[in-house]
């Protein structure tokens, strides 16, 4: 039986072990540094850069120490209640290992996507960890296992070393005292800089640059007075529309004045996950390339999101993703789906990735009964893509025997999960044998990953070929509108800023996607004006379903063929949202702060908000909320 130890010694050990972890956190968090100094840091003077650089240094030192200290809230009571060394060691090692692992993987995620692994994303990781959501490769799984094992080993070795070399030999009092004084001093300086800079522009720069630290804005509220001042400064620059200002009012008019066609057309929407604008080529997607030549092609088409959730939401609703929560809470489907149901369309929804995450079952497809939420029976995305192709072909055979028209929705996932696919990796070479995104940076060679992505797109193209062939064989192409597009793009460090994948910025590589529309009896045409996902739903509702209500009653878009100039496009993400104009990108962050970049993602030095344009966007963002009286 273990001997009870002195509470004093255990408490001293706890303090030193937390200090050990503080320095371990400093080392782990070095992975955050490549993404530091974003936005307006480059627009500051030399002294301004020194000030912001100093703020980042003292905040790095103090805040990571603060994170390392948090487990003391559990460890200290455990020592006071059960002063057994093994039990205390187990609790402390377990807690600090979990926190250190989180910090490491959060740094990897942040460098790739510029968001932290908490809140929404932690919920995804814990509750919906599915291959079709993340697309991990085998090597990434094994690297993750190795990292977790290594961190647990470091914690165990550190715990024993602190006990044997510091506590048992009664050493280190001077070193510990000076370390605590240094950390406390850095914390005081960081706290003071934020607290007293609130009324000045540099206060917003401080808060923007501190975003690289996980939980900084959630946990470290340096001063209520300073925080309020910063928020008020942000509100003067931009005020996000409050979603709770009133009940959802969508559509704005209940009667859309729809007159169904005497010979209604079928509708098929095919979404290719992560299909970026420059991948509609005869080499990468030969079927889609040839199909585009005989139909409508939109060369300057932008998704309403840089991720799957906002991308498909904007496609089906014609609304910005800022309405997502309201639609999900009220289980309100899009006008497009509602009118298809009103006109007795047969429904065939076939999705390779799950419809639970993002929650399309509560939004886009909430009105559809007996909705299948996933596609089981395959080991990877390519297998699921093959399954939904075969299922749609069966649905097509059955639908053709009934008098009612049909609506089909196909969502292919191989192009998103290209790291998950371990075979069929030709013809584009060289290709990475397996993805290792832990090593990606602004200096990594993108070609092996880009080729893997191209090969995955070719696999999707082969599935679409079967779908189009099935429509042709049953003589349904002359009776079916076919819309083919992507939910968002995919970046491979194209701008040289270290961005990979999507959901991290609003440059064209992440938000611009091809759009092909086959409309029976309509001549082929190439449209070079700017269009958006917001325009697809109003075009279908008006021209296919015969609804005469103005598009503004249920959408922020316009008819796809309308060549009128668009001042801007709203682009949603899972946390931020952006306003994309021809010459700039304005990104709005959750606290109301913002950054202004050029179309390639480089900060625009000295740029200011165009308040008239911002006011137009704000009006659209709250248009479908019933204001309180």
Coordinates of C-alpha atoms in Angstrom, one line a residue:
X1 CA 0.0 0.0 0.0
X2 CA 1.3 3.4 -0.9
X3 CA 2.5 5.7 1.9
X4 CA 0.9 9.0 2.3
X5 CA 3.2 11.9 1.5
X6 CA 3.5 15.3 3.0
X7 CA 0.9 17.7 1.5
X8 CA 3.6 20.4 1.5
X9 CA 5.9 18.3 -0.6
X10 CA 3.1 17.4 -3.0
X11 CA 2.0 21.0 -3.3
X12 CA 5.7 22.0 -4.0
X13 CA 5.8 19.2 -6.6
X14 CA 2.6 20.5 -8.2
X15 CA 4.0 24.0 -8.6
X16 CA 7.2 22.8 -10.2
X17 CA 5.4 20.3 -12.4
X18 CA 3.1 23.1 -13.7
X19 CA 6.2 25.3 -14.2
X20 CA 7.8 22.3 -16.2
X21 CA 4.6 22.2 -18.3
X22 CA 4.8 26.0 -18.8
X23 CA 8.1 25.6 -20.6
X24 CA 6.8 22.6 -22.4
X25 CA 3.8 24.6 -23.6
X26 CA 6.3 27.3 -24.8
X27 CA 8.0 24.8 -27.0
X28 CA 4.8 23.2 -28.4
X29 CA 3.3 26.6 -29.1
X30 CA 6.3 27.6 -31.3
X31 CA 4.2 25.9 -34.0
X32 CA 1.8 28.9 -33.8
X33 CA 4.4 31.5 -34.6
X34 CA 4.4 31.1 -38.5
X35 CA 0.8 32.4 -38.4
X36 CA 1.5 35.4 -36.1
X37 CA 1.6 39.0 -37.3
X38 CA -1.4 39.0 -39.6
X39 CA -3.5 41.8 -40.9
X40 CA -2.6 45.4 -40.0
X41 CA 0.7 44.6 -38.3
X42 CA 2.3 45.4 -41.7
X43 CA 0.7 48.8 -41.8
X44 CA 2.3 50.0 -38.6
X45 CA 5.3 52.2 -38.1
X46 CA 8.6 50.8 -36.8
X47 CA 7.7 51.8 -33.3
X48 CA 4.2 50.4 -33.7
X49 CA 5.7 47.0 -34.9
X50 CA 8.0 47.0 -31.9
X51 CA 5.0 47.7 -29.6
X52 CA 2.9 44.9 -31.1
X53 CA 5.8 42.5 -31.2
X54 CA 6.5 43.2 -27.5
X55 CA 2.8 42.7 -26.7
X56 CA 2.9 39.3 -28.5
X57 CA 6.0 38.3 -26.6
X58 CA 4.7 39.1 -23.1
X59 CA 1.2 37.7 -23.9
X60 CA 2.8 34.5 -25.2
X61 CA 4.8 34.1 -22.0
X62 CA 2.0 34.9 -19.6
X63 CA -1.0 33.4 -21.3
X64 CA 0.6 30.0 -21.9
X65 CA 1.7 29.9 -18.3
X66 CA -1.9 30.7 -17.4
X67 CA -3.1 27.7 -19.5
X68 CA -0.6 25.5 -17.8
X69 CA -1.8 26.6 -14.4
X70 CA -5.5 25.8 -15.0
X71 CA -5.2 22.1 -14.0
X72 CA -4.1 23.2 -10.5
X73 CA -7.9 23.8 -9.9
X74 CA -8.2 20.0 -9.9
X75 CA -4.7 18.9 -8.8
X76 CA -4.5 21.0 -5.6
X77 CA -7.9 19.8 -4.2
X78 CA -6.8 16.3 -5.0
X79 CA -3.6 16.7 -3.0
X80 CA -5.6 18.1 0.0
X81 CA -8.1 15.2 -0.1
X82 CA -6.0 12.3 -1.2
X83 CA -2.3 13.0 -0.5
X84 CA -1.0 9.8 -2.2
X85 CA 1.8 10.5 -4.7
X86 CA 0.8 7.9 -7.3
X87 CA -2.8 9.1 -7.4
X88 CA -1.8 12.7 -7.6
X89 CA 0.8 11.9 -10.3
X90 CA -1.8 10.0 -12.3
X91 CA -4.3 12.9 -12.1
X92 CA -1.7 15.6 -13.0
X93 CA -0.1 13.6 -15.8
X94 CA -3.4 12.8 -17.4
X95 CA -4.7 16.4 -17.2
X96 CA -1.5 18.0 -18.5
X97 CA -1.1 15.4 -21.2
X98 CA -4.6 16.1 -22.5
X99 CA -3.9 19.9 -22.4
X100 CA -0.5 19.5 -24.1
X101 CA -2.0 17.3 -26.9
X102 CA -4.8 19.7 -27.4
X103 CA -2.3 22.6 -27.7
X104 CA -0.2 20.7 -30.3
X105 CA -3.0 19.7 -32.5
X106 CA -4.6 23.1 -32.2
X107 CA -1.4 24.7 -33.5
X108 CA -1.4 22.3 -36.5
X109 CA -5.1 23.2 -37.2
X110 CA -4.5 26.9 -36.8
X111 CA -1.6 27.0 -39.2
X112 CA -3.6 25.2 -41.9
X113 CA -7.0 26.9 -41.4
X114 CA -6.6 29.8 -39.1
X115 CA -9.2 28.6 -36.6
X116 CA -8.9 27.0 -33.2
X117 CA -9.9 23.5 -32.3
X118 CA -12.6 24.5 -29.8
X119 CA -16.2 25.5 -29.7
X120 CA -17.9 24.3 -32.9
X121 CA -14.8 22.4 -34.1
X122 CA -14.2 20.6 -30.9
X123 CA -17.8 19.4 -31.0
X124 CA -17.2 18.1 -34.5
X125 CA -14.0 16.3 -33.4
X126 CA -15.5 14.7 -30.3
X127 CA -19.0 13.9 -31.5
X128 CA -18.8 13.6 -35.3
X129 CA -15.3 12.3 -36.0
X130 CA -16.1 10.7 -39.3
X131 CA -13.7 10.1 -42.3
X132 CA -15.9 12.1 -44.6
X133 CA -15.6 15.2 -42.4
X134 CA -11.9 15.3 -41.9
X135 CA -10.4 12.9 -44.5
X136 CA -7.4 11.8 -42.4
X137 CA -4.7 9.6 -44.1
X138 CA -3.2 6.5 -42.5
X139 CA 0.1 8.2 -41.9
X140 CA -1.6 11.1 -40.2
X141 CA -3.4 8.7 -37.8
X142 CA -0.1 7.0 -36.9
X143 CA 1.7 10.4 -36.5
X144 CA -1.1 11.5 -34.2
X145 CA -0.8 8.3 -32.1
X146 CA 3.0 8.9 -31.9
X147 CA 2.6 12.5 -30.9
X148 CA 0.1 11.6 -28.2
X149 CA 2.3 8.8 -26.9
X150 CA 5.3 11.0 -26.9
X151 CA 3.6 13.8 -24.9
X152 CA 2.4 11.3 -22.3
X153 CA 5.9 10.0 -22.0
X154 CA 7.3 13.5 -21.6
X155 CA 4.8 14.2 -18.9
X156 CA 5.6 11.0 -17.0
X157 CA 9.4 11.6 -17.3
X158 CA 8.9 15.2 -16.2
X159 CA 6.8 14.3 -13.2
X160 CA 9.3 11.8 -12.0
X161 CA 12.3 14.1 -12.7
X162 CA 10.7 17.0 -10.8
X163 CA 10.1 14.8 -7.7
X164 CA 13.5 13.2 -7.7
X165 CA 15.7 16.2 -8.5
X166 CA 13.8 19.1 -7.0
X167 CA 11.5 17.9 -4.2
X168 CA 13.6 15.1 -2.8
X169 CA 16.8 17.2 -2.9
X170 CA 15.0 20.4 -1.9
X171 CA 16.4 22.4 -4.8
X172 CA 15.4 25.2 -7.1
X173 CA 13.8 27.8 -4.9
X174 CA 15.7 30.7 -6.5
X175 CA 14.9 29.5 -10.1
X176 CA 11.3 29.0 -9.3
X177 CA 10.9 32.4 -7.7
X178 CA 12.5 34.2 -10.6
X179 CA 10.4 32.3 -13.1
X180 CA 7.2 33.2 -11.3
X181 CA 8.2 36.8 -11.2
X182 CA 9.0 36.9 -14.9
X183 CA 5.7 35.3 -15.8
X184 CA 3.8 37.6 -13.5
X185 CA 5.6 40.7 -14.9
X186 CA 4.8 39.6 -18.5
X187 CA 1.1 39.1 -17.5
X188 CA 0.9 42.5 -15.9
X189 CA 2.4 44.2 -19.0
X190 CA 0.1 42.3 -21.3
X191 CA -2.9 43.1 -19.1
X192 CA -2.1 46.8 -19.0
X193 CA -1.4 47.1 -22.7
X194 CA -4.9 45.8 -23.6
X195 CA -6.6 47.6 -20.7
X196 CA -5.3 51.1 -21.6
X197 CA -5.2 50.7 -25.4
X198 CA -8.9 50.2 -25.8
X199 CA -9.8 53.7 -27.1
X200 CA -6.9 53.7 -29.6
X201 CA -6.5 51.8 -33.0
X202 CA -3.6 49.8 -31.6
X203 CA -6.0 48.1 -29.2
X204 CA -7.8 46.4 -32.0
X205 CA -4.4 45.4 -33.5
X206 CA -3.5 43.8 -30.1
X207 CA -6.7 41.8 -30.0
X208 CA -6.4 40.7 -33.7
X209 CA -2.8 39.5 -33.3
X210 CA -3.6 37.6 -30.1
X211 CA -6.0 35.4 -32.0
X212 CA -3.3 32.8 -32.5
X213 CA -3.5 31.9 -28.8
X214 CA -6.3 29.4 -28.1
X215 CA -9.0 30.6 -25.7
X216 CA -7.4 34.1 -25.4
X217 CA -10.6 36.0 -26.1
X218 CA -12.6 33.5 -24.1
X219 CA -10.5 33.2 -20.9
X220 CA -8.3 36.3 -20.7
X221 CA -10.6 39.3 -20.4
X222 CA -7.8 41.6 -19.2
X223 CA -10.1 44.5 -18.1
X224 CA -13.8 44.9 -18.3
X225 CA -13.2 48.6 -19.0
X226 CA -10.6 48.0 -21.6
X227 CA -12.6 45.2 -23.2
X228 CA -15.7 47.4 -23.5
X229 CA -13.6 50.2 -25.0
X230 CA -12.2 47.8 -27.6
X231 CA -15.7 46.5 -28.4
X232 CA -17.0 50.0 -28.8
X233 CA -14.2 50.9 -31.1
X234 CA -15.1 47.8 -33.1
X235 CA -18.7 48.7 -33.1
X236 CA -17.9 52.2 -34.5
X237 CA -16.1 50.4 -37.4
X238 CA -18.5 47.5 -37.9
X239 CA -21.5 46.3 -36.0
X240 CA -22.6 42.7 -36.7
X241 CA -26.4 42.3 -36.9
X242 CA -27.8 40.7 -33.7
X243 CA -29.5 37.5 -34.7
X244 CA -31.9 37.7 -31.7
X245 CA -33.3 41.1 -32.7
X246 CA -36.5 39.4 -33.8
X247 CA -38.0 36.2 -35.0
X248 CA -37.1 34.7 -38.4
X249 CA -39.2 36.2 -41.2
X250 CA -38.5 34.0 -44.2
X251 CA -39.7 34.3 -46.8
X252 CA -40.8 37.9 -46.6
X253 CA -44.1 37.0 -48.3
X254 CA -46.0 33.7 -47.9
X255 CA -47.5 33.8 -51.4
X256 CA -44.8 33.4 -54.0
X257 CA -47.3 33.5 -56.8
X258 CA -46.2 30.2 -58.3
X259 CA -47.8 28.7 -61.4
X260 CA -46.4 25.2 -62.0
X261 CA -45.4 24.5 -65.6
X262 CA -47.7 22.3 -67.6
X263 CA -44.8 20.1 -68.4
X264 CA -42.6 20.5 -65.4
X265 CA -38.9 19.9 -65.7
X266 CA -36.9 17.6 -63.4
X267 CA -34.1 19.0 -61.4
X268 CA -30.7 17.4 -60.6
X269 CA -28.1 19.3 -58.5
X270 CA -24.7 17.7 -58.4
X271 CA -22.2 19.1 -55.8
X272 CA -18.5 18.2 -56.0
X273 CA -16.9 18.8 -52.7
X274 CA -13.9 21.3 -52.7
X275 CA -14.0 21.8 -56.5
X276 CA -12.0 24.9 -57.2
X277 CA -12.5 27.1 -60.3
X278 CA -9.4 26.1 -62.3
X279 CA -10.1 22.4 -62.1
X280 CA -12.7 22.3 -64.9
X281 CA -10.3 21.0 -67.5
X282 CA -10.2 18.2 -70.1
X283 CA -7.3 16.6 -68.2
X284 CA -8.8 16.7 -64.6
X285 CA -12.5 16.5 -65.3
X286 CA -13.0 15.4 -69.0
X287 CA -16.6 14.5 -68.7
X288 CA -17.6 17.8 -67.0
X289 CA -15.4 19.7 -69.4
X290 CA -17.1 18.3 -72.4
X291 CA -20.5 18.7 -70.8
X292 CA -19.8 22.3 -70.1
X293 CA -19.0 23.0 -73.8
X294 CA -22.6 22.2 -74.8
X295 CA -24.4 24.0 -71.9
X296 CA -24.2 27.1 -69.8
X297 CA -20.8 27.8 -68.2
X298 CA -20.2 30.5 -65.6
X299 CA -16.5 31.3 -65.4
X300 CA -16.6 33.9 -62.6
X301 CA -18.8 32.0 -60.1
X302 CA -18.3 32.3 -56.3
X303 CA -19.7 30.1 -53.6
X304 CA -21.4 31.6 -50.6
X305 CA -19.0 30.0 -48.3
X306 CA -15.4 28.7 -47.9
X307 CA -16.6 25.5 -46.3
X308 CA -19.3 22.9 -46.9
X309 CA -21.9 24.2 -44.4
X310 CA -22.1 27.8 -45.7
X311 CA -21.4 26.7 -49.3
X312 CA -24.4 24.4 -49.6
X313 CA -26.5 26.6 -47.4
X314 CA -26.0 29.5 -49.8
X315 CA -26.6 27.3 -52.8
X316 CA -30.0 26.0 -51.6
X317 CA -31.3 29.0 -49.7
X318 CA -29.8 31.9 -51.7
X319 CA -29.0 33.4 -48.3
X320 CA -25.8 34.1 -46.3
X321 CA -24.8 31.5 -43.8
X322 CA -25.4 34.0 -41.0
X323 CA -29.0 32.7 -41.1
X324 CA -27.9 29.2 -40.4
X325 CA -28.6 29.1 -36.7
X326 CA -32.1 30.7 -37.1
X327 CA -33.0 28.2 -39.8
X328 CA -31.7 25.3 -37.8
X329 CA -33.5 26.3 -34.6
X330 CA -36.8 26.7 -36.4
X331 CA -36.2 23.7 -38.7
X332 CA -37.0 25.9 -41.7
X333 CA -36.0 24.5 -45.1
X334 CA -35.3 26.7 -48.1
X335 CA -38.0 28.1 -50.3
X336 CA -36.6 26.0 -53.2
X337 CA -37.2 22.7 -51.4
X338 CA -40.6 23.8 -50.0
X339 CA -41.9 24.7 -53.5
X340 CA -40.5 21.5 -55.0
X341 CA -42.5 19.6 -52.4
X342 CA -45.6 21.8 -53.0
X343 CA -45.4 20.8 -56.7
X344 CA -45.1 17.1 -55.7
X345 CA -41.6 16.4 -56.8
X346 CA -40.2 13.0 -56.0
X347 CA -37.2 13.5 -53.7
X348 CA -33.9 11.7 -54.1
X349 CA -31.1 12.9 -51.7
X350 CA -27.8 11.0 -52.0
X351 CA -24.9 12.3 -50.1
X352 CA -21.5 10.7 -49.7
X353 CA -20.6 12.6 -46.5
X354 CA -22.9 12.7 -43.5
X355 CA -25.8 15.1 -43.4
X356 CA -25.4 15.4 -39.7
X357 CA -22.3 17.5 -39.7
X358 CA -22.9 20.2 -40.9
X359 CA -26.5 19.8 -39.8
X360 CA -28.2 19.7 -43.2
X361 CA -30.9 17.5 -41.7
X362 CA -32.0 20.5 -39.6
X363 CA -31.6 23.1 -42.3
X364 CA -31.4 22.4 -46.1
X365 CA -33.2 19.1 -46.0
X366 CA -35.3 19.5 -42.9
X367 CA -38.6 19.4 -44.9
X368 CA -37.8 16.1 -46.5
X369 CA -39.3 13.0 -44.9
X370 CA -37.4 9.7 -44.5
X371 CA -34.1 11.5 -45.1
X372 CA -31.1 9.2 -45.1
X373 CA -28.3 10.8 -43.0
X374 CA -25.3 8.9 -44.3
X375 CA -24.0 6.4 -46.8
X376 CA -22.8 3.2 -45.0
X377 CA -21.1 0.3 -46.6
X378 CA -17.8 1.7 -47.9
X379 CA -14.4 2.1 -46.3
X380 CA -13.6 5.5 -47.9
X381 CA -15.0 8.5 -49.8
X382 CA -14.5 6.9 -53.2
X383 CA -16.5 3.9 -52.1
X384 CA -19.3 6.0 -50.9
X385 CA -19.3 8.0 -54.1
X386 CA -19.7 4.8 -56.1
X387 CA -22.6 3.8 -53.8
X388 CA -24.6 7.0 -54.2
X389 CA -24.1 6.8 -58.0
X390 CA -25.7 3.4 -58.1
X391 CA -28.4 4.4 -55.7
X392 CA -29.3 7.4 -57.8
X393 CA -29.5 5.3 -61.0
X394 CA -32.0 3.0 -59.2
X395 CA -33.9 6.1 -58.1
X396 CA -34.0 7.3 -61.6
X397 CA -35.4 4.1 -62.9
X398 CA -38.2 4.2 -60.4
X399 CA -38.9 7.9 -60.8
X400 CA -39.2 7.5 -64.6
X401 CA -42.2 5.2 -64.1
X402 CA -44.2 7.9 -62.2
X403 CA -45.9 11.0 -63.6
X404 CA -44.5 13.4 -61.0
X405 CA -41.2 15.1 -61.8
X406 CA -38.2 14.4 -59.6
X407 CA -35.6 16.4 -57.7
X408 CA -32.2 14.7 -57.3
X409 CA -29.3 15.9 -55.1
X410 CA -25.9 14.2 -55.4
X411 CA -23.0 15.2 -53.2
X412 CA -19.6 13.7 -54.0
X413 CA -16.8 13.7 -51.5
X414 CA -13.7 12.1 -53.0
X415 CA -12.3 15.5 -53.9
X416 CA -12.5 16.6 -50.3
X417 CA -11.1 13.4 -48.8
X418 CA -8.3 13.0 -51.3
X419 CA -5.9 12.3 -48.3
X420 CA -8.1 9.4 -47.3
X421 CA -7.9 7.5 -50.7
X422 CA -5.1 5.0 -50.9
X423 CA -5.5 3.7 -54.4
X424 CA -6.4 5.0 -57.9
X425 CA -3.7 7.6 -57.6
X426 CA -3.0 8.1 -61.3
X427 CA -2.5 9.6 -63.9
X428 CA -1.3 12.8 -62.2
X429 CA 2.2 12.3 -60.7
X430 CA 4.3 12.9 -58.7
X431 CA 1.8 12.2 -55.9
X432 CA 2.3 11.9 -52.2
X433 CA 2.0 8.2 -51.1
X434 CA 0.0 9.5 -48.1
X435 CA -0.8 12.9 -46.7
X436 CA 1.2 14.3 -43.9
X437 CA -0.3 17.7 -43.3
X438 CA 1.7 18.1 -40.0
X439 CA 4.6 19.1 -42.2
X440 CA 2.8 21.6 -44.4
X441 CA 3.9 25.2 -44.4
X442 CA 4.3 28.2 -46.7
X443 CA 7.5 26.5 -48.0
X444 CA 6.2 23.0 -48.7
X445 CA 6.0 21.7 -52.2
X446 CA 2.2 21.6 -53.1
X447 CA 2.5 19.5 -56.2
X448 CA 2.3 16.0 -54.6
X449 CA -0.8 17.1 -52.7
X450 CA -2.3 19.0 -55.7
X451 CA -1.9 15.9 -57.9
X452 CA -3.5 13.7 -55.3
X453 CA -6.5 16.2 -55.3
X454 CA -6.6 16.1 -59.1
X455 CA -6.7 12.3 -59.1
X456 CA -9.6 12.4 -56.7
X457 CA -11.4 14.9 -58.9
X458 CA -11.0 12.5 -61.8
X459 CA -12.6 9.7 -59.8
X460 CA -15.6 12.0 -59.2
X461 CA -15.7 12.9 -62.9
X462 CA -16.1 9.2 -63.6
X463 CA -19.1 9.0 -61.3
X464 CA -20.7 12.0 -62.9
X465 CA -20.2 10.4 -66.3
X466 CA -22.3 7.4 -65.2
X467 CA -25.1 9.8 -63.9
X468 CA -25.2 11.7 -67.2
X469 CA -25.2 8.5 -69.2
X470 CA -28.1 7.2 -67.2
X471 CA -30.1 10.4 -67.8
X472 CA -29.3 10.2 -71.6
X473 CA -30.2 6.5 -71.8
X474 CA -33.6 7.1 -70.3
X475 CA -34.1 10.2 -72.6
X476 CA -34.3 12.4 -69.5
X477 CA -31.7 15.0 -70.4
X478 CA -34.3 16.9 -72.5
X479 CA -36.6 17.0 -69.4
X480 CA -34.1 17.7 -66.7
X481 CA -32.3 20.8 -65.5
X482 CA -28.8 19.7 -64.3
X483 CA -26.8 22.1 -62.1
X484 CA -23.2 21.1 -61.4
X485 CA -21.0 23.1 -59.0
X486 CA -18.8 22.9 -56.0
X487 CA -19.6 23.8 -52.4
X488 CA -16.3 25.7 -52.1
X489 CA -12.7 25.7 -53.4
X490 CA -9.4 24.2 -52.1
X491 CA -6.1 26.0 -51.6
X492 CA -2.6 24.6 -51.9
X493 CA -0.6 27.5 -50.6
X494 CA -1.4 29.2 -54.0
X495 CA -1.0 32.7 -52.5
X496 CA 2.3 31.8 -50.7
X497 CA 0.8 32.7 -47.3
X498 CA 0.8 29.2 -45.8
X499 CA -2.9 28.4 -46.3
X500 CA -3.9 24.8 -47.2
X501 CA -7.4 23.4 -47.7
X502 CA -10.4 25.7 -47.0
X503 CA -12.4 27.5 -44.3
X504 CA -9.4 29.8 -43.6
X505 CA -9.7 32.8 -45.9
X506 CA -11.9 34.2 -48.7
X507 CA -9.4 34.3 -51.6
X508 CA -10.6 32.9 -54.9
X509 CA -8.8 29.5 -54.4
X510 CA -11.1 28.8 -51.4
X511 CA -14.4 30.4 -52.6
X512 CA -14.5 30.4 -56.4
X513 CA -15.9 27.2 -58.0
X514 CA -17.1 26.1 -61.5
X515 CA -20.8 26.2 -62.4
X516 CA -22.4 24.3 -65.2
X517 CA -26.1 24.5 -66.0
X518 CA -27.9 22.2 -68.5
X519 CA -31.3 23.7 -69.3
X520 CA -33.3 21.8 -71.9
X521 CA -33.7 23.6 -75.2
X522 CA -31.3 26.4 -74.1
X523 CA -28.3 27.0 -76.3
X524 CA -24.8 26.7 -75.0
X525 CA -23.3 29.9 -73.7
X526 CA -20.3 31.0 -71.7
X527 CA -21.1 33.7 -69.1
X528 CA -18.2 35.8 -68.0
X529 CA -20.0 38.1 -65.6
X530 CA -19.7 37.6 -61.8
X531 CA -22.3 35.2 -60.3
X532 CA -22.8 33.6 -56.9
X533 CA -24.4 30.6 -55.2
X534 CA -27.0 33.1 -54.0
X535 CA -28.2 33.4 -57.6
X536 CA -29.0 29.7 -58.2
X537 CA -32.1 29.3 -56.0
X538 CA -33.9 32.4 -57.3
X539 CA -33.2 31.4 -60.9
X540 CA -34.7 27.9 -60.3
X541 CA -37.6 29.2 -58.3
X542 CA -38.6 31.8 -60.9
X543 CA -37.7 30.2 -64.2
X544 CA -38.3 26.5 -63.4
X545 CA -41.0 26.5 -60.8
X546 CA -42.9 29.5 -62.2
X547 CA -42.9 31.7 -59.1
X548 CA -43.4 35.4 -59.8
X549 CA -42.6 36.9 -56.4
X550 CA -39.4 39.0 -56.5
X551 CA -36.2 37.2 -55.6
X552 CA -35.7 39.7 -52.7
X553 CA -38.6 38.1 -51.0
X554 CA -36.6 34.9 -50.2
X555 CA -33.0 35.5 -51.3
X556 CA -30.2 38.1 -51.6
X557 CA -29.3 36.8 -55.1
X558 CA -30.6 37.6 -58.6
X559 CA -31.1 35.6 -61.8
X560 CA -27.9 34.0 -63.0
X561 CA -28.3 35.6 -66.4
X562 CA -28.5 39.0 -65.0
X563 CA -25.3 40.7 -66.0
X564 CA -25.7 43.7 -63.7
X565 CA -22.6 44.5 -61.7
X566 CA -22.3 43.0 -58.2
X567 CA -20.6 45.4 -55.8
X568 CA -19.7 42.6 -53.4
X569 CA -20.3 39.0 -52.4
X570 CA -20.9 37.9 -48.9
X571 CA -18.9 34.7 -48.1
X572 CA -19.6 32.7 -44.9
X573 CA -17.4 30.5 -42.9
X574 CA -17.9 28.6 -39.7
X575 CA -16.7 31.5 -37.5
X576 CA -15.9 34.5 -39.6
X577 CA -17.6 35.9 -42.7
X578 CA -16.3 38.1 -45.4
X579 CA -17.3 40.7 -48.0
X580 CA -15.5 40.1 -51.2
X581 CA -15.2 43.1 -53.6
X582 CA -13.3 43.1 -56.9
X583 CA -10.3 44.9 -55.4
X584 CA -10.4 43.8 -51.7
X585 CA -11.5 41.3 -49.1
X586 CA -12.9 42.4 -45.8
X587 CA -13.0 39.7 -43.1
X588 CA -15.2 40.2 -40.1
X589 CA -14.3 38.4 -36.9
X590 CA -16.6 37.4 -34.1
X591 CA -15.7 40.2 -31.7
X592 CA -16.5 42.8 -34.4
X593 CA -12.8 43.3 -35.4
X594 CA -11.9 43.1 -39.1
X595 CA -9.1 43.0 -41.6
X596 CA -8.8 44.3 -45.1
X597 CA -6.7 42.3 -47.6
X598 CA -6.2 42.5 -51.4
X599 CA -7.6 39.7 -53.5
X600 CA -4.5 37.5 -52.9
X601 CA -4.8 37.7 -49.2
X602 CA -2.1 40.3 -48.6
X603 CA -3.0 43.0 -46.1
X604 CA -3.9 46.4 -47.6
X605 CA -1.9 48.9 -45.7
X606 CA -3.9 51.9 -44.5
X607 CA -7.2 50.6 -46.0
X608 CA -10.4 51.7 -44.3
X609 CA -14.0 50.4 -44.4
X610 CA -16.3 51.5 -47.2
X611 CA -19.1 52.4 -44.9
X612 CA -21.8 52.8 -47.5
X613 CA -21.1 49.3 -48.9
X614 CA -20.9 47.8 -45.4
X615 CA -24.3 49.3 -44.6
X616 CA -25.8 47.6 -47.6
X617 CA -24.4 44.3 -46.5
X618 CA -25.7 44.8 -42.9
X619 CA -29.1 45.4 -44.3
X620 CA -29.1 42.1 -46.2
X621 CA -27.8 40.3 -43.2
X622 CA -30.8 41.3 -41.1
X623 CA -33.4 41.5 -43.9
X624 CA -35.1 38.2 -42.9
X625 CA -35.5 39.0 -39.2
X626 CA -38.8 40.4 -37.9
X627 CA -37.8 43.5 -36.0
X628 CA -39.2 43.9 -32.5
X629 CA -41.7 46.7 -32.0

